[in-house]
Amino acid sequence: MLESMGSLAGSPWVYPVVAVSVLLDVFLPLLPSGVLVITAATAAAAGSAVAHAPDILGLILCAATASVLGDLVAYRLAWRGGARLDRAIARSRRLTTAQERLGTALAHGGGALVIIARFAPAGRSVVSFAAGVARRRARDFVPWSALAGIVWAAYSVALGYFGGQWLGASWLATGVSVAALFAAGAGAARFMRRPALQK
């Protein structure tokens, strides 16, 4: 799998594959979209040594745009989900808590929770669906979703690129960068579970 991702990162197909992966991981959080973005950025660090090396700004724009579009699709689906989706969320303590916390955070201008959730495992999914189910206004949710997508994409690309610069465009660089992304995700998940955020 790693070999195929490495060859993909040096292919002109990297942008559409990154876009589709990032867009869909709001529905399938197990998709390795972050790993794919980092791998492509590591290939970009190799520059002319890799055929069709991706452009850094192009990768950030591609990943951020796909992130926002995925959030919007999930948000609109949840908005239109009606009573059946409300009942499904009511059966999940995690989703119910997330919905309540998100509503409070957005109402008080604390949309930074949307940004933090973008790094937590499945946090993006929970926040996007919760915002739709709670029928939060798009103008309250979309700007924070856009900022979250840009921050996440820039962070992920920077990890891959600078890891590649410092450690060489190798699997070691990719592994270290992916570990840093997972560490940020674990920190975000822990932050979101803090009791102060659940009030």
Short mmCIF file of C-alpha atoms in Angstrom, two decimals:
data_model
loop_
_atom_site.label_atom_id
_atom_site.label_comp_id
_atom_site.label_asym_id
_atom_site.label_seq_id
_atom_site.Cartn_x
_atom_site.Cartn_y
_atom_site.Cartn_z
CA MET A 1 0.00 0.00 0.00
CA LEU A 2 2.80 2.43 0.88
CA GLU A 3 4.50 1.79 -2.45
CA SER A 4 1.31 2.56 -4.38
CA MET A 5 0.77 5.77 -2.37
CA GLY A 6 4.35 6.78 -3.09
CA SER A 7 3.93 6.30 -6.83
CA LEU A 8 0.61 8.14 -6.73
CA ALA A 9 2.22 11.11 -4.96
CA GLY A 10 4.51 11.57 -7.97
CA SER A 11 1.65 11.30 -10.46
CA PRO A 12 -0.49 14.04 -12.04
CA TRP A 13 -3.50 12.16 -10.61
CA VAL A 14 -2.51 13.12 -7.08
CA TYR A 15 -4.78 16.20 -6.98
CA PRO A 16 -8.07 14.49 -7.90
CA VAL A 17 -7.26 11.52 -5.64
CA VAL A 18 -6.45 13.84 -2.71
CA ALA A 19 -9.63 15.83 -3.38
CA VAL A 20 -11.88 12.76 -3.47
CA SER A 21 -10.24 11.21 -0.41
CA VAL A 22 -10.52 14.37 1.69
CA LEU A 23 -14.09 15.03 0.54
CA LEU A 24 -15.25 11.51 1.38
CA ASP A 25 -13.50 11.11 4.73
CA VAL A 26 -16.23 13.13 6.39
CA PHE A 27 -18.41 10.06 5.71
CA LEU A 28 -15.66 7.43 6.01
CA PRO A 29 -13.24 8.74 8.66
CA LEU A 30 -10.98 5.70 8.19
CA LEU A 31 -9.90 6.90 4.73
CA PRO A 32 -6.17 7.77 4.86
CA SER A 33 -6.64 11.28 3.45
CA GLY A 34 -4.19 12.89 5.89
CA VAL A 35 -1.55 10.26 5.08
CA LEU A 36 -2.11 10.84 1.37
CA VAL A 37 -1.73 14.63 1.71
CA ILE A 38 1.48 14.21 3.73
CA THR A 39 2.88 11.67 1.25
CA ALA A 40 2.20 14.04 -1.65
CA ALA A 41 3.82 16.93 0.24
CA THR A 42 6.89 14.77 0.97
CA ALA A 43 7.14 14.06 -2.76
CA ALA A 44 6.87 17.82 -3.39
CA ALA A 45 9.87 18.32 -1.09
CA ALA A 46 11.91 16.19 -3.51
CA GLY A 47 11.21 18.77 -6.23
CA SER A 48 12.76 17.91 -9.56
CA ALA A 49 13.94 14.52 -8.25
CA VAL A 50 10.36 13.25 -8.55
CA ALA A 51 8.52 13.27 -11.87
CA HIS A 52 5.30 15.30 -11.64
CA ALA A 53 6.09 16.43 -8.08
CA PRO A 54 2.98 18.16 -6.72
CA ASP A 55 2.91 21.89 -6.06
CA ILE A 56 2.70 22.87 -2.38
CA LEU A 57 0.14 25.65 -2.79
CA GLY A 58 -1.87 23.48 -5.17
CA LEU A 59 -1.98 20.70 -2.57
CA ILE A 60 -3.11 23.07 0.18
CA LEU A 61 -5.81 24.56 -2.04
CA CYS A 62 -6.96 21.12 -3.23
CA ALA A 63 -7.15 19.61 0.27
CA ALA A 64 -8.75 22.68 1.88
CA THR A 65 -11.39 23.03 -0.85
CA ALA A 66 -12.29 19.33 -0.67
CA SER A 67 -12.48 19.55 3.13
CA VAL A 68 -14.97 22.42 3.01
CA LEU A 69 -17.06 20.79 0.28
CA GLY A 70 -17.23 17.55 2.27
CA ASP A 71 -18.30 19.46 5.38
CA LEU A 72 -21.01 21.26 3.40
CA VAL A 73 -22.37 18.04 1.91
CA ALA A 74 -22.54 16.42 5.38
CA TYR A 75 -24.08 19.58 6.84
CA ARG A 76 -26.79 19.77 4.16
CA LEU A 77 -27.57 16.05 4.36
CA ALA A 78 -27.96 16.32 8.13
CA TRP A 79 -30.06 19.48 7.73
CA ARG A 80 -32.48 17.61 5.48
CA GLY A 81 -32.28 14.36 7.42
CA GLY A 82 -35.39 15.10 9.40
CA ALA A 83 -36.78 13.12 12.30
CA ARG A 84 -35.03 9.86 11.40
CA LEU A 85 -31.58 11.44 11.71
CA ASP A 86 -32.64 13.24 14.90
CA ARG A 87 -33.59 9.87 16.41
CA ALA A 88 -30.28 8.32 15.33
CA ILE A 89 -28.35 11.12 17.00
CA ALA A 90 -30.52 10.90 20.13
CA ARG A 91 -29.45 7.24 20.48
CA SER A 92 -25.76 8.25 20.50
CA ARG A 93 -24.52 9.95 23.63
CA ARG A 94 -21.39 11.14 21.82
CA LEU A 95 -23.32 12.75 18.97
CA THR A 96 -25.87 14.30 21.35
CA THR A 97 -23.09 15.80 23.48
CA ALA A 98 -21.26 17.05 20.40
CA GLN A 99 -24.43 18.63 19.05
CA GLU A 100 -25.07 20.47 22.30
CA ARG A 101 -21.48 21.64 22.66
CA LEU A 102 -21.28 22.76 19.06
CA GLY A 103 -24.51 24.71 19.35
CA THR A 104 -23.27 26.49 22.46
CA ALA A 105 -19.86 27.17 20.92
CA LEU A 106 -21.25 28.60 17.69
CA ALA A 107 -23.85 30.68 19.52
CA HIS A 108 -21.10 32.30 21.59
CA GLY A 109 -18.72 32.82 18.70
CA GLY A 110 -16.60 29.86 19.78
CA GLY A 111 -16.32 28.29 16.38
CA ALA A 112 -12.71 27.47 17.19
CA LEU A 113 -14.21 24.12 18.24
CA VAL A 114 -14.83 23.44 14.53
CA ILE A 115 -11.12 23.97 13.84
CA ILE A 116 -9.98 21.77 16.73
CA ALA A 117 -12.46 19.05 15.73
CA ARG A 118 -10.96 18.97 12.22
CA PHE A 119 -7.85 17.37 13.70
CA ALA A 120 -9.59 14.89 16.02
CA PRO A 121 -10.42 11.40 14.71
CA ALA A 122 -13.97 11.58 13.27
CA GLY A 123 -14.30 15.06 14.81
CA ARG A 124 -15.01 16.64 11.44
CA SER A 125 -17.85 14.18 10.84
CA VAL A 126 -19.41 14.75 14.27
CA VAL A 127 -19.24 18.55 13.96
CA SER A 128 -20.55 18.74 10.39
CA PHE A 129 -23.49 16.42 11.04
CA ALA A 130 -24.24 18.03 14.39
CA ALA A 131 -24.32 21.50 12.84
CA GLY A 132 -26.78 20.30 10.20
CA VAL A 133 -29.03 18.42 12.60
CA ALA A 134 -29.11 21.41 14.96
CA ARG A 135 -29.95 23.60 11.93
CA ARG A 136 -27.20 26.05 12.69
CA ARG A 137 -27.11 28.92 10.22
CA ALA A 138 -24.69 28.40 7.35
CA ARG A 139 -23.10 31.78 8.07
CA ASP A 140 -22.25 30.54 11.57
CA PHE A 141 -20.78 27.25 10.40
CA VAL A 142 -19.28 27.69 6.92
CA PRO A 143 -16.61 30.34 7.74
CA TRP A 144 -15.31 28.18 10.58
CA SER A 145 -15.39 25.10 8.35
CA ALA A 146 -13.40 26.99 5.69
CA LEU A 147 -10.84 28.15 8.25
CA ALA A 148 -10.62 24.61 9.68
CA GLY A 149 -10.01 23.19 6.19
CA ILE A 150 -7.27 25.72 5.45
CA VAL A 151 -5.53 25.21 8.81
CA TRP A 152 -5.69 21.41 8.55
CA ALA A 153 -4.50 21.36 4.93
CA ALA A 154 -1.67 23.82 5.56
CA TYR A 155 -0.55 21.90 8.66
CA SER A 156 -0.64 18.53 6.89
CA VAL A 157 1.21 19.80 3.82
CA ALA A 158 3.77 21.61 5.96
CA LEU A 159 4.42 18.41 7.94
CA GLY A 160 5.08 16.43 4.77
CA TYR A 161 7.07 19.13 3.04
CA PHE A 162 9.36 20.10 5.91
CA GLY A 163 9.71 16.48 6.97
CA GLY A 164 10.90 15.76 3.44
CA GLN A 165 13.26 18.74 3.53
CA TRP A 166 14.84 17.73 6.83
CA LEU A 167 14.84 13.95 6.52
CA GLY A 168 14.85 13.56 2.75
CA ALA A 169 11.93 12.47 0.59
CA SER A 170 11.74 9.05 2.21
CA TRP A 171 9.30 6.84 4.08
CA LEU A 172 11.03 7.90 7.30
CA ALA A 173 10.06 11.51 6.62
CA THR A 174 6.50 10.46 5.78
CA GLY A 175 6.28 8.29 8.91
CA VAL A 176 7.53 11.06 11.21
CA SER A 177 5.13 13.55 9.62
CA VAL A 178 2.17 11.16 9.91
CA ALA A 179 3.06 10.56 13.57
CA ALA A 180 2.99 14.34 14.13
CA LEU A 181 -0.44 14.53 12.47
CA PHE A 182 -1.74 11.71 14.67
CA ALA A 183 -0.30 13.43 17.74
CA ALA A 184 -2.19 16.61 16.84
CA GLY A 185 -5.34 14.50 16.41
CA ALA A 186 -4.89 12.88 19.80
CA GLY A 187 -4.36 16.30 21.38
CA ALA A 188 -7.47 17.67 19.70
CA ALA A 189 -9.55 14.69 20.82
CA ARG A 190 -8.33 15.10 24.38
CA PHE A 191 -9.07 18.83 24.32
CA MET A 192 -12.60 18.19 23.07
CA ARG A 193 -13.23 15.76 25.93
CA ARG A 194 -12.31 18.30 28.59
CA PRO A 195 -15.13 18.78 31.11
CA ALA A 196 -15.11 22.56 30.61
CA LEU A 197 -16.21 22.07 27.02
CA GLN A 198 -19.10 19.85 27.99
CA LYS A 199 -20.90 22.44 30.07
#
